[in-house]
Each structure stands twice: as structure tokens, then as C-alpha cells.
Amino acid sequence: MRILLLADRSFASRERRLLHRVEVGLIDDGVRVVRAIPDTLLYTQTDSITPLIAYPEKVSPLLPRLRTSQLLRALSELDPPLAGPNEQPIDIIHAWGDRAWDLAVDTAEATNASLAFEVWSAGCIHHTHRIERRAEAATPTPLQGVWIAPNRAIARALETEDLRWPIHTAPWGIHADPRPRPPHPADQPLAVSLLASGRNAHATQTVLTALNTIIREGVELLIFLDAAAVDHRHSVWKHAARLELLPHLSVIADMESRRDLILRTDLLILPEARAEVRSILLDAMGASVAIACLTDPFVEATALPGIASLAGEPTVAGWTNALRPLLTDPDLRSEQVRAAREAVESSRPVHRQVEQLLKAYRSLADQPPLAFPNAPAS
């Protein structure tokens, strides 16, 4: 079986570790894997253990098929080759990140590959019917596909959409840190990661105000703020300055992509309920990092008791009430991180995700093989 893992810029950047784990698991099961990412990221992803090919991230509207043709050329130039003459070069294209979905359909139409789409957010669900219509209109034959949900909450949402393609659930898996985190030194400030999208300045400002309240009560904090929160929203930086928080604040670029810093902090705060699944939450649980967030219907961890401290409402009072016990009570914090770690260890192993992905792939592979009509002559 030959799988192309096709990711858009956002997904390829922030979910690099997730893609790497999937690659390793698939290879262990004998699958041949190729990862395709935008050309702007090609030299940043040196951890890939599979062939890594690039497609142009930006193309002229006058050349709508340029990305597809360059992707096909890169596939054909792999050594050893993926397929023999007159054979389709790839069996299944698994698209991660909805901005790569149309490219996946175009590439599948040119190669007769089947399709798998990772549906990781509410925004993705809005595109599902359009993608199915595009696949059905493909020539010379309609394309086959499956929808893959990273948890049961998204699978249930997909089931209400009356989609034509089957829906599979493959919960994202992680490797939990086997070493328990030592107790935090009582004479050291607590380190807090604030992971914001930059789309909701008010949400970030509200959390900063709550943290400032707790600092004024005598709790020493170091706050690491995602640069996305201030890159296009200078109001967040001005708000922190008004609160006199700047001595406590460090701004970190690409914080989610380069998540090692987050996984060394004591607390991860997600100020927005984005209706998105992101593996940083699972990685934090596996690394014994405490979590504070809002209830999110698409994030199952927020529905499990004792896993995260939930702000009852997105207000200063709501966040202060959620954060204060977590930052002042080491025993409470230890109990929460223990419960979170046990939860991911038991329910989110990587091998289980890979097993479910293979089940979805094989459901497509059961289709009769199709000749690849556009293969270059050998």
C-alpha cells in the first residue's frame, strides 16, 4: 500500500510531530509513505523518515493546475519509484489540513488514487459536501473516499451531515513521557504557556487580566505568550503593558510548532474554544503539564472530569476562579496532571490510531485497482 500524506502549511507546521508518529506507525506495518508539504516548509521538516516532496504554496490563478503537476512530477522522480510503468503511483491520498483538500482531489483525479480526509475542526465539516461533489464529478470515473475523525465528538458531528462516504474514527495518539515530572521547586516561579490563535484579542486580554489578578495576590509567574496573539493584534501587547505585565511576559514565535517549551512549562492555557482538535493538548497531558481551558464540544478532554481546569465562563472572574486553585495548590495540580496523563496513556496510544487508519485505508483498497492513464513513458 502506498500512501501520500498531504498537508497544508498550517497543519504541516504545527502538527509535525503528529505526522511523524503516523509515518513511523504506518512504516512499521509495511506501508510505503510519502509526505507532501508546501515548498516554503521543505527545509524546516528534517525529522521526516519518509520521502519528503514539496508543492508550490502560492500559484497564479491563471495556472490552477500547477501545484498538481509539480506534485505529480515529484512523485514520479522518487527513487526507488513508487510504481512501475502504466501503474498508478499512489493508492491513497490522506489530506491533513482543509486548505490541501482541493489539491488532494486534483491529484487523485490525475492518478486514480482514493481519498481520505482528516476532519479536525468545525471549519472542515463545512467543506465536506463540496468535496464529495467535486470527487463525484471527477473524470474519467468518480473518486472514492473516506472521512476520518480524530475523536468521537467530530465523528458524531459528521454523522449528522448525511455524507455519502464512510466515516472512520482514528483518535490521535501520542507517546506519553515515561518519566514522572519532579515536583515544582517551591522557591521558583511557575511557568505558564498561553497559546492563542490571534483571532480573538479579547479572549487573550481576559486571561492576561486574570493572571495579573493572581500575580498581584503574590503568586510568581513567568508567562510565555504565543506570538500569534500580538503579531496582528497590538491591542494585546498594549493591554499587557497597561497591566504592567511585561516583566512577567515573553513572546514566543511559532509556539505550537516548536512545542518543547510548552511541554516544559507547568500550565498550558487555551483562552479560546476554537472547535478544533490540536495535538498540543494531548502532548501536554502526556508530559504532565496542567491544562486550563474553556469547554469545547469538539475537544473530548474538556468533557472528562478532573482532566482540565475549566473556566465556567469566558470572563475575568471565570478565568480567575479556574486558574487560582491550579496555581496556588500544588497537590491539586499534581492530581490533575496525573489524571490527564493516565487518560492519554490508556486511551490515546499511537498504535491504536495507526490501526484505525489502516482499517480506513483498507476499506478503500478493497476497491478494484484502476490503471493510471497519465503515467509518463519509461
mmCIF file of C-alpha atoms in Angstrom:
data_model
loop_
_atom_site.group_PDB
_atom_site.id
_atom_site.type_symbol
_atom_site.label_atom_id
_atom_site.label_comp_id
_atom_site.label_asym_id
_atom_site.label_seq_id
_atom_site.Cartn_x
_atom_site.Cartn_y
_atom_site.Cartn_z
ATOM 1 C CA MET A 1 0.000 0.000 0.000
ATOM 2 C CA ARG A 2 1.326 3.453 -0.967
ATOM 3 C CA ILE A 3 0.057 6.460 0.973
ATOM 4 C CA LEU A 4 0.614 10.142 0.275
ATOM 5 C CA LEU A 5 0.249 12.257 3.423
ATOM 6 C CA LEU A 6 -0.635 15.683 2.028
ATOM 7 C CA ALA A 7 -0.659 18.616 4.459
ATOM 8 C CA ASP A 8 -1.327 22.320 4.103
ATOM 9 C CA ARG A 9 1.031 24.898 5.584
ATOM 10 C CA SER A 10 -0.757 25.371 8.903
ATOM 11 C CA PHE A 11 -1.202 21.670 9.614
ATOM 12 C CA ALA A 12 2.266 20.653 8.393
ATOM 13 C CA SER A 13 3.863 23.265 10.620
ATOM 14 C CA ARG A 14 2.023 22.852 13.897
ATOM 15 C CA GLU A 15 1.307 19.090 13.659
ATOM 16 C CA ARG A 16 4.741 17.945 12.525
ATOM 17 C CA ARG A 17 5.088 15.560 15.452
ATOM 18 C CA LEU A 18 1.695 14.010 14.796
ATOM 19 C CA LEU A 19 2.569 13.363 11.146
ATOM 20 C CA HIS A 20 5.908 11.877 12.190
ATOM 21 C CA ARG A 21 4.212 9.469 14.608
ATOM 22 C CA VAL A 22 1.760 8.388 11.916
ATOM 23 C CA GLU A 23 4.582 7.839 9.439
ATOM 24 C CA VAL A 24 6.507 5.624 11.849
ATOM 25 C CA GLY A 25 3.435 3.560 12.661
ATOM 26 C CA LEU A 26 2.477 3.046 9.019
ATOM 27 C CA ILE A 27 6.010 2.082 8.024
ATOM 28 C CA ASP A 28 6.086 -0.482 10.833
ATOM 29 C CA ASP A 29 3.040 -2.068 9.185
ATOM 30 C CA GLY A 30 4.728 -2.262 5.802
ATOM 31 C CA VAL A 31 3.109 0.767 4.194
ATOM 32 C CA ARG A 32 5.132 2.918 1.840
ATOM 33 C CA VAL A 33 4.614 6.539 2.864
ATOM 34 C CA VAL A 34 5.424 9.857 1.203
ATOM 35 C CA ARG A 35 4.835 13.221 2.878
ATOM 36 C CA ALA A 36 3.943 16.272 0.753
ATOM 37 C CA ILE A 37 4.134 19.783 2.194
ATOM 38 C CA PRO A 38 4.321 23.353 0.844
ATOM 39 C CA ASP A 39 7.698 24.304 -0.613
ATOM 40 C CA THR A 40 8.073 27.082 1.966
ATOM 41 C CA LEU A 41 8.368 24.433 4.707
ATOM 42 C CA LEU A 42 10.582 21.930 2.906
ATOM 43 C CA TYR A 43 13.801 22.779 4.740
ATOM 44 C CA THR A 44 12.169 23.056 8.166
ATOM 45 C CA GLN A 45 10.938 19.460 8.446
ATOM 46 C CA THR A 46 14.105 17.452 8.712
ATOM 47 C CA ASP A 47 12.537 14.864 11.033
ATOM 48 C CA SER A 48 10.643 13.051 8.270
ATOM 49 C CA ILE A 49 11.753 9.428 7.922
ATOM 50 C CA THR A 50 9.892 9.061 4.620
ATOM 51 C CA PRO A 51 10.445 10.742 1.243
ATOM 52 C CA LEU A 52 9.515 14.403 1.569
ATOM 53 C CA ILE A 53 8.242 16.230 -1.507
ATOM 54 C CA ALA A 54 7.028 19.790 -1.972
ATOM 55 C CA TYR A 55 4.303 21.579 -3.884
ATOM 56 C CA PRO A 56 4.176 25.336 -4.554
ATOM 57 C CA GLU A 57 2.275 27.082 -1.803
ATOM 58 C CA LYS A 58 1.350 30.092 -3.916
ATOM 59 C CA VAL A 59 0.444 29.888 -7.588
ATOM 60 C CA SER A 60 -1.112 32.275 -10.062
ATOM 61 C CA PRO A 61 -4.878 31.965 -10.577
ATOM 62 C CA LEU A 62 -4.002 31.631 -14.275
ATOM 63 C CA LEU A 63 -2.218 28.341 -13.520
ATOM 64 C CA PRO A 64 -4.716 26.433 -11.355
ATOM 65 C CA ARG A 65 -3.150 23.003 -12.027
ATOM 66 C CA LEU A 66 0.469 23.988 -11.441
ATOM 67 C CA ARG A 67 0.537 22.613 -7.912
ATOM 68 C CA THR A 68 -0.883 19.304 -9.094
ATOM 69 C CA SER A 69 1.569 18.935 -11.979
ATOM 70 C CA GLN A 70 4.566 19.710 -9.752
ATOM 71 C CA LEU A 71 3.342 17.247 -7.138
ATOM 72 C CA LEU A 72 2.966 14.546 -9.792
ATOM 73 C CA ARG A 73 6.431 15.287 -11.117
ATOM 74 C CA ALA A 74 7.920 14.975 -7.626
ATOM 75 C CA LEU A 75 6.150 11.638 -7.149
ATOM 76 C CA SER A 76 7.452 10.344 -10.471
ATOM 77 C CA GLU A 77 11.031 11.283 -9.600
ATOM 78 C CA LEU A 78 11.197 9.344 -6.345
ATOM 79 C CA ASP A 79 13.925 6.728 -6.171
ATOM 80 C CA PRO A 80 13.120 3.893 -5.803
ATOM 81 C CA PRO A 81 9.978 4.537 -7.849
ATOM 82 C CA LEU A 82 6.579 4.136 -6.261
ATOM 83 C CA ALA A 83 5.191 2.176 -9.189
ATOM 84 C CA GLY A 84 6.071 0.579 -12.477
ATOM 85 C CA PRO A 85 5.183 1.881 -15.939
ATOM 86 C CA ASN A 86 1.481 2.414 -16.526
ATOM 87 C CA GLU A 87 0.676 1.893 -12.830
ATOM 88 C CA GLN A 88 -0.891 4.490 -10.585
ATOM 89 C CA PRO A 89 1.887 5.993 -8.419
ATOM 90 C CA ILE A 90 -0.120 6.207 -5.211
ATOM 91 C CA ASP A 91 -3.025 4.238 -3.770
ATOM 92 C CA ILE A 92 -4.465 6.695 -1.244
ATOM 93 C CA ILE A 93 -4.034 10.421 -0.642
ATOM 94 C CA HIS A 94 -4.640 11.328 3.003
ATOM 95 C CA ALA A 95 -5.190 15.083 3.259
ATOM 96 C CA TRP A 96 -4.393 16.815 6.555
ATOM 97 C CA GLY A 97 -5.496 20.437 6.724
ATOM 98 C CA ASP A 98 -8.512 21.602 4.734
ATOM 99 C CA ARG A 99 -6.500 24.033 2.598
ATOM 100 C CA ALA A 100 -4.943 20.983 0.945
ATOM 101 C CA TRP A 101 -8.265 19.295 0.234
ATOM 102 C CA ASP A 102 -8.768 20.663 -3.280
ATOM 103 C CA LEU A 103 -5.183 19.781 -4.185
ATOM 104 C CA ALA A 104 -5.873 16.258 -2.917
ATOM 105 C CA VAL A 105 -8.906 15.938 -5.208
ATOM 106 C CA ASP A 106 -6.979 17.291 -8.197
ATOM 107 C CA THR A 107 -4.101 14.886 -7.575
ATOM 108 C CA ALA A 108 -6.434 11.934 -7.063
ATOM 109 C CA GLU A 109 -8.216 12.734 -10.317
ATOM 110 C CA ALA A 110 -4.873 12.665 -12.149
ATOM 111 C CA THR A 111 -3.732 9.401 -10.523
ATOM 112 C CA ASN A 112 -6.951 7.468 -9.835
ATOM 113 C CA ALA A 113 -5.982 7.350 -6.167
ATOM 114 C CA SER A 114 -8.578 7.081 -3.424
ATOM 115 C CA LEU A 115 -9.004 9.834 -0.860
ATOM 116 C CA ALA A 116 -9.000 10.160 2.931
ATOM 117 C CA PHE A 117 -9.711 13.490 4.603
ATOM 118 C CA GLU A 118 -8.795 14.275 8.216
ATOM 119 C CA VAL A 119 -11.672 16.295 9.680
ATOM 120 C CA TRP A 120 -10.165 18.028 12.708
ATOM 121 C CA SER A 121 -12.417 21.091 13.122
ATOM 122 C CA ALA A 122 -15.869 22.525 12.650
ATOM 123 C CA GLY A 123 -14.467 24.519 9.759
ATOM 124 C CA CYS A 124 -13.506 21.300 7.982
ATOM 125 C CA ILE A 125 -17.038 19.956 8.278
ATOM 126 C CA HIS A 126 -18.353 22.933 6.305
ATOM 127 C CA HIS A 127 -16.338 21.781 3.254
ATOM 128 C CA THR A 128 -17.305 18.099 3.252
ATOM 129 C CA HIS A 129 -20.305 18.231 0.913
ATOM 130 C CA ARG A 130 -18.436 20.400 -1.592
ATOM 131 C CA ILE A 131 -15.508 17.979 -1.647
ATOM 132 C CA GLU A 132 -17.793 14.993 -2.184
ATOM 133 C CA ARG A 133 -19.446 16.784 -5.113
ATOM 134 C CA ARG A 134 -16.043 17.539 -6.639
ATOM 135 C CA ALA A 135 -14.952 13.907 -6.230
ATOM 136 C CA GLU A 136 -18.164 12.618 -7.794
ATOM 137 C CA ALA A 137 -17.635 14.901 -10.796
ATOM 138 C CA ALA A 138 -14.084 13.670 -11.414
ATOM 139 C CA THR A 139 -13.225 12.136 -14.774
ATOM 140 C CA PRO A 140 -12.927 9.522 -16.109
ATOM 141 C CA THR A 141 -14.556 7.958 -13.036
ATOM 142 C CA PRO A 142 -15.826 9.323 -9.705
ATOM 143 C CA LEU A 143 -13.325 9.192 -6.860
ATOM 144 C CA GLN A 144 -13.739 7.043 -3.765
ATOM 145 C CA GLY A 145 -13.086 8.490 -0.333
ATOM 146 C CA VAL A 146 -13.500 8.287 3.428
ATOM 147 C CA TRP A 147 -13.790 10.844 6.206
ATOM 148 C CA ILE A 148 -11.536 10.372 9.222
ATOM 149 C CA ALA A 149 -12.407 11.928 12.576
ATOM 150 C CA PRO A 150 -9.788 12.351 15.325
ATOM 151 C CA ASN A 151 -12.346 11.713 18.075
ATOM 152 C CA ARG A 152 -15.914 10.554 18.603
ATOM 153 C CA ALA A 153 -17.241 14.096 19.047
ATOM 154 C CA ILE A 154 -16.296 15.038 15.486
ATOM 155 C CA ALA A 155 -17.432 11.657 14.175
ATOM 156 C CA ARG A 156 -20.878 12.290 15.644
ATOM 157 C CA ALA A 157 -20.992 15.723 14.030
ATOM 158 C CA LEU A 158 -20.082 14.182 10.671
ATOM 159 C CA GLU A 159 -22.792 11.558 11.074
ATOM 160 C CA THR A 160 -25.431 14.304 11.128
ATOM 161 C CA GLU A 161 -24.259 15.645 7.751
ATOM 162 C CA ASP A 162 -25.741 12.842 5.605
ATOM 163 C CA LEU A 163 -22.455 12.309 3.771
ATOM 164 C CA ARG A 164 -22.002 9.755 1.014
ATOM 165 C CA TRP A 165 -18.581 8.488 2.085
ATOM 166 C CA PRO A 166 -17.975 6.286 5.149
ATOM 167 C CA ILE A 167 -16.830 7.893 8.399
ATOM 168 C CA HIS A 168 -13.974 6.343 10.382
ATOM 169 C CA THR A 169 -12.731 7.373 13.818
ATOM 170 C CA ALA A 170 -8.960 7.288 14.370
ATOM 171 C CA PRO A 171 -8.230 9.079 17.673
ATOM 172 C CA TRP A 172 -4.936 10.932 17.539
ATOM 173 C CA GLY A 173 -2.284 9.148 19.547
ATOM 174 C CA ILE A 174 0.785 10.274 21.486
ATOM 175 C CA HIS A 175 3.742 8.820 23.350
ATOM 176 C CA ALA A 176 3.398 9.861 26.992
ATOM 177 C CA ASP A 177 6.640 10.771 28.754
ATOM 178 C CA PRO A 178 7.649 7.646 30.710
ATOM 179 C CA ARG A 179 9.385 9.727 33.377
ATOM 180 C CA PRO A 180 7.174 11.388 36.010
ATOM 181 C CA ARG A 181 7.747 15.099 36.306
ATOM 182 C CA PRO A 182 9.538 16.026 39.539
ATOM 183 C CA PRO A 183 7.717 18.346 41.968
ATOM 184 C CA HIS A 184 7.993 22.019 41.142
ATOM 185 C CA PRO A 185 10.533 23.796 43.412
ATOM 186 C CA ALA A 186 8.613 25.932 45.882
ATOM 187 C CA ASP A 187 11.068 28.834 45.529
ATOM 188 C CA GLN A 188 10.769 29.044 41.729
ATOM 189 C CA PRO A 189 8.079 30.900 39.746
ATOM 190 C CA LEU A 190 5.555 28.807 37.878
ATOM 191 C CA ALA A 191 5.827 28.836 34.087
ATOM 192 C CA VAL A 192 2.620 29.362 32.123
ATOM 193 C CA SER A 193 2.097 28.918 28.361
ATOM 194 C CA LEU A 194 -0.682 30.978 26.809
ATOM 195 C CA LEU A 195 -1.484 29.533 23.388
ATOM 196 C CA ALA A 196 -3.640 31.963 21.408
ATOM 197 C CA SER A 197 -4.688 31.995 17.766
ATOM 198 C CA GLY A 198 -4.568 35.763 17.321
ATOM 199 C CA ARG A 199 -8.147 35.749 16.067
ATOM 200 C CA ASN A 200 -9.710 36.775 19.373
ATOM 201 C CA ALA A 201 -7.785 39.530 21.133
ATOM 202 C CA HIS A 202 -10.454 39.938 23.794
ATOM 203 C CA ALA A 203 -10.109 36.307 24.896
ATOM 204 C CA THR A 204 -6.345 36.696 25.344
ATOM 205 C CA GLN A 205 -6.737 40.004 27.174
ATOM 206 C CA THR A 206 -9.258 38.417 29.538
ATOM 207 C CA VAL A 207 -6.846 35.648 30.507
ATOM 208 C CA LEU A 208 -3.983 38.131 30.961
ATOM 209 C CA THR A 209 -6.169 40.169 33.306
ATOM 210 C CA ALA A 210 -6.980 37.049 35.331
ATOM 211 C CA LEU A 211 -3.286 36.124 35.528
ATOM 212 C CA ASN A 212 -2.470 39.667 36.603
ATOM 213 C CA THR A 213 -5.011 39.377 39.435
ATOM 214 C CA ILE A 214 -3.280 36.226 40.672
ATOM 215 C CA ILE A 215 0.194 37.793 40.380
ATOM 216 C CA ARG A 216 -0.995 40.746 42.468
ATOM 217 C CA GLU A 217 -2.051 38.229 45.111
ATOM 218 C CA GLY A 218 1.568 37.153 45.460
ATOM 219 C CA VAL A 219 1.930 34.228 43.038
ATOM 220 C CA GLU A 220 5.136 34.391 40.986
ATOM 221 C CA LEU A 221 4.551 33.591 37.319
ATOM 222 C CA LEU A 222 6.516 33.536 34.081
ATOM 223 C CA ILE A 223 4.128 33.841 31.135
ATOM 224 C CA PHE A 224 5.062 32.624 27.654
ATOM 225 C CA LEU A 225 2.684 34.126 25.099
ATOM 226 C CA ASP A 226 2.205 32.827 21.578
ATOM 227 C CA ALA A 227 3.410 35.475 19.142
ATOM 228 C CA ALA A 228 0.268 34.913 17.080
ATOM 229 C CA ALA A 229 -1.608 36.786 19.811
ATOM 230 C CA VAL A 230 0.328 40.009 19.194
ATOM 231 C CA ASP A 231 1.562 39.794 15.586
ATOM 232 C CA HIS A 232 -1.618 41.325 14.183
ATOM 233 C CA ARG A 233 -3.334 42.379 17.389
ATOM 234 C CA HIS A 234 -1.276 45.107 19.019
ATOM 235 C CA SER A 235 -4.118 45.656 21.458
ATOM 236 C CA VAL A 236 -2.994 42.531 23.352
ATOM 237 C CA TRP A 237 0.511 43.922 23.884
ATOM 238 C CA LYS A 238 -0.870 47.326 24.892
ATOM 239 C CA HIS A 239 -3.231 45.615 27.331
ATOM 240 C CA ALA A 240 -0.338 43.701 28.930
ATOM 241 C CA ALA A 241 1.618 46.964 29.217
ATOM 242 C CA ARG A 242 -1.305 48.708 30.939
ATOM 243 C CA LEU A 243 -1.457 45.838 33.430
ATOM 244 C CA GLU A 244 2.326 46.174 33.996
ATOM 245 C CA LEU A 245 2.679 42.522 32.998
ATOM 246 C CA LEU A 246 5.583 42.969 30.588
ATOM 247 C CA PRO A 247 8.266 41.993 33.160
ATOM 248 C CA HIS A 248 6.490 38.655 33.508
ATOM 249 C CA LEU A 249 5.885 38.155 29.777
ATOM 250 C CA SER A 250 7.900 36.553 26.969
ATOM 251 C CA VAL A 251 6.571 36.341 23.409
ATOM 252 C CA ILE A 252 7.468 33.135 21.568
ATOM 253 C CA ALA A 253 7.198 32.706 17.786
ATOM 254 C CA ASP A 254 5.691 29.509 16.339
ATOM 255 C CA MET A 255 4.962 28.334 19.836
ATOM 256 C CA GLU A 256 2.727 25.429 18.870
ATOM 257 C CA SER A 257 5.068 24.203 16.138
ATOM 258 C CA ARG A 258 8.102 24.320 18.424
ATOM 259 C CA ARG A 259 6.272 22.926 21.386
ATOM 260 C CA ASP A 260 9.193 21.764 23.512
ATOM 261 C CA LEU A 261 8.929 24.966 25.544
ATOM 262 C CA ILE A 262 5.216 24.399 26.204
ATOM 263 C CA LEU A 263 5.917 20.862 27.375
ATOM 264 C CA ARG A 264 8.415 22.154 29.944
ATOM 265 C CA THR A 265 6.033 24.671 31.492
ATOM 266 C CA ASP A 266 3.742 23.983 34.423
ATOM 267 C CA LEU A 267 0.458 25.120 32.889
ATOM 268 C CA LEU A 268 -0.998 25.410 29.386
ATOM 269 C CA ILE A 269 -3.862 27.878 28.940
ATOM 270 C CA LEU A 270 -6.102 27.818 25.866
ATOM 271 C CA PRO A 271 -8.057 31.094 26.007
ATOM 272 C CA GLU A 272 -10.411 30.259 23.123
ATOM 273 C CA ALA A 273 -12.835 27.449 22.366
ATOM 274 C CA ARG A 274 -11.989 27.044 18.681
ATOM 275 C CA ALA A 275 -13.988 23.882 17.858
ATOM 276 C CA GLU A 276 -10.683 22.373 16.741
ATOM 277 C CA VAL A 277 -8.663 19.319 17.711
ATOM 278 C CA ARG A 278 -4.973 20.058 18.210
ATOM 279 C CA SER A 279 -2.420 17.528 19.355
ATOM 280 C CA ILE A 280 -0.664 20.018 21.650
ATOM 281 C CA LEU A 281 -3.391 19.382 24.222
ATOM 282 C CA LEU A 282 -2.691 15.627 24.141
ATOM 283 C CA ASP A 283 1.071 16.173 24.217
ATOM 284 C CA ALA A 284 0.685 18.419 27.257
ATOM 285 C CA MET A 285 -1.399 15.789 29.022
ATOM 286 C CA GLY A 286 1.270 13.189 28.300
ATOM 287 C CA ALA A 287 4.026 15.495 29.548
ATOM 288 C CA SER A 288 2.350 16.244 32.908
ATOM 289 C CA VAL A 289 1.514 19.841 32.032
ATOM 290 C CA ALA A 290 -1.628 21.132 33.726
ATOM 291 C CA ILE A 291 -4.352 22.475 31.423
ATOM 292 C CA ALA A 292 -6.849 25.311 31.769
ATOM 293 C CA CYS A 293 -9.370 25.958 29.013
ATOM 294 C CA LEU A 294 -12.978 26.550 28.076
ATOM 295 C CA THR A 295 -15.438 23.761 27.394
ATOM 296 C CA ASP A 296 -15.218 22.854 23.708
ATOM 297 C CA PRO A 297 -17.730 20.405 22.216
ATOM 298 C CA PHE A 298 -15.119 19.054 19.778
ATOM 299 C CA VAL A 299 -12.384 18.549 22.376
ATOM 300 C CA GLU A 300 -13.204 15.462 24.424
ATOM 301 C CA ALA A 301 -10.610 16.239 27.095
ATOM 302 C CA THR A 302 -12.739 19.161 28.255
ATOM 303 C CA ALA A 303 -15.633 16.786 28.967
ATOM 304 C CA LEU A 304 -13.646 14.376 31.143
ATOM 305 C CA PRO A 305 -13.784 15.154 34.874
ATOM 306 C CA GLY A 306 -10.526 16.088 36.532
ATOM 307 C CA ILE A 307 -8.507 16.393 33.311
ATOM 308 C CA ALA A 308 -8.504 20.167 32.916
ATOM 309 C CA SER A 309 -9.499 23.231 34.916
ATOM 310 C CA LEU A 310 -12.420 24.756 33.060
ATOM 311 C CA ALA A 311 -13.332 28.416 33.111
ATOM 312 C CA GLY A 312 -17.069 28.387 33.736
ATOM 313 C CA GLU A 313 -17.452 31.477 31.557
ATOM 314 C CA PRO A 314 -15.016 33.458 29.387
ATOM 315 C CA THR A 315 -14.801 36.377 31.816
ATOM 316 C CA VAL A 316 -12.075 37.661 34.106
ATOM 317 C CA ALA A 317 -13.909 36.203 37.088
ATOM 318 C CA GLY A 318 -14.422 32.880 35.320
ATOM 319 C CA TRP A 319 -10.755 32.555 34.398
ATOM 320 C CA THR A 320 -9.528 33.774 37.782
ATOM 321 C CA ASN A 321 -11.655 31.177 39.564
ATOM 322 C CA ALA A 322 -10.331 28.434 37.276
ATOM 323 C CA LEU A 323 -6.670 29.458 37.459
ATOM 324 C CA ARG A 324 -6.224 30.472 41.085
ATOM 325 C CA PRO A 325 -6.620 26.971 42.634
ATOM 326 C CA LEU A 326 -4.395 25.443 39.958
ATOM 327 C CA LEU A 327 -1.608 27.966 40.531
ATOM 328 C CA THR A 328 -1.753 28.031 44.327
ATOM 329 C CA ASP A 329 -2.403 24.385 45.231
ATOM 330 C CA PRO A 330 0.463 22.041 44.203
ATOM 331 C CA ASP A 331 -1.494 18.961 45.316
ATOM 332 C CA LEU A 332 -4.460 19.866 43.122
ATOM 333 C CA ARG A 333 -2.150 20.497 40.202
ATOM 334 C CA SER A 334 -0.379 17.162 40.727
ATOM 335 C CA GLU A 335 -3.673 15.302 40.903
ATOM 336 C CA GLN A 336 -4.892 16.874 37.672
ATOM 337 C CA VAL A 337 -1.735 16.128 35.690
ATOM 338 C CA ARG A 338 -1.723 12.544 36.987
ATOM 339 C CA ALA A 339 -5.315 12.008 35.859
ATOM 340 C CA ALA A 340 -4.627 13.596 32.461
ATOM 341 C CA ARG A 341 -1.540 11.522 31.894
ATOM 342 C CA GLU A 342 -3.316 8.294 32.813
ATOM 343 C CA ALA A 343 -6.139 9.212 30.439
ATOM 344 C CA VAL A 344 -3.887 9.606 27.381
ATOM 345 C CA GLU A 345 -1.778 6.585 28.294
ATOM 346 C CA SER A 346 -4.848 4.360 28.353
ATOM 347 C CA SER A 347 -6.917 5.844 25.510
ATOM 348 C CA ARG A 348 -4.522 7.561 23.106
ATOM 349 C CA PRO A 349 -1.644 5.224 22.200
ATOM 350 C CA VAL A 350 -0.199 5.834 18.737
ATOM 351 C CA HIS A 351 -0.617 2.218 17.667
ATOM 352 C CA ARG A 352 -4.389 2.482 18.082
ATOM 353 C CA GLN A 353 -4.548 5.500 15.771
ATOM 354 C CA VAL A 354 -2.465 3.661 13.176
ATOM 355 C CA GLU A 355 -4.677 0.570 13.432
ATOM 356 C CA GLN A 356 -7.776 2.652 12.728
ATOM 357 C CA LEU A 357 -6.103 4.479 9.847
ATOM 358 C CA LEU A 358 -5.122 1.169 8.266
ATOM 359 C CA LYS A 359 -8.693 -0.048 8.650
ATOM 360 C CA ALA A 360 -9.920 3.047 6.789
ATOM 361 C CA TYR A 361 -7.245 2.701 4.101
ATOM 362 C CA ARG A 362 -8.007 -0.979 3.559
ATOM 363 C CA SER A 363 -11.692 -0.219 3.143
ATOM 364 C CA LEU A 364 -10.627 1.878 0.149
ATOM 365 C CA ALA A 365 -8.024 -0.596 -1.061
ATOM 366 C CA ASP A 366 -10.776 -3.202 -1.412
ATOM 367 C CA GLN A 367 -11.941 -1.273 -4.482
ATOM 368 C CA PRO A 368 -10.804 -2.830 -7.818
ATOM 369 C CA PRO A 369 -7.406 -1.419 -8.878
ATOM 370 C CA LEU A 370 -7.525 1.239 -11.581
ATOM 371 C CA ALA A 371 -4.959 1.775 -14.319
ATOM 372 C CA PHE A 372 -3.035 5.028 -14.196
ATOM 373 C CA PRO A 373 -3.734 6.589 -17.616
ATOM 374 C CA ASN A 374 -1.396 9.569 -17.361
ATOM 375 C CA ALA A 375 1.823 7.813 -16.357
ATOM 376 C CA PRO A 376 4.900 9.026 -18.240
ATOM 377 C CA ALA A 377 6.528 6.543 -20.521
ATOM 378 C CA SER A 378 9.526 4.751 -19.058
#
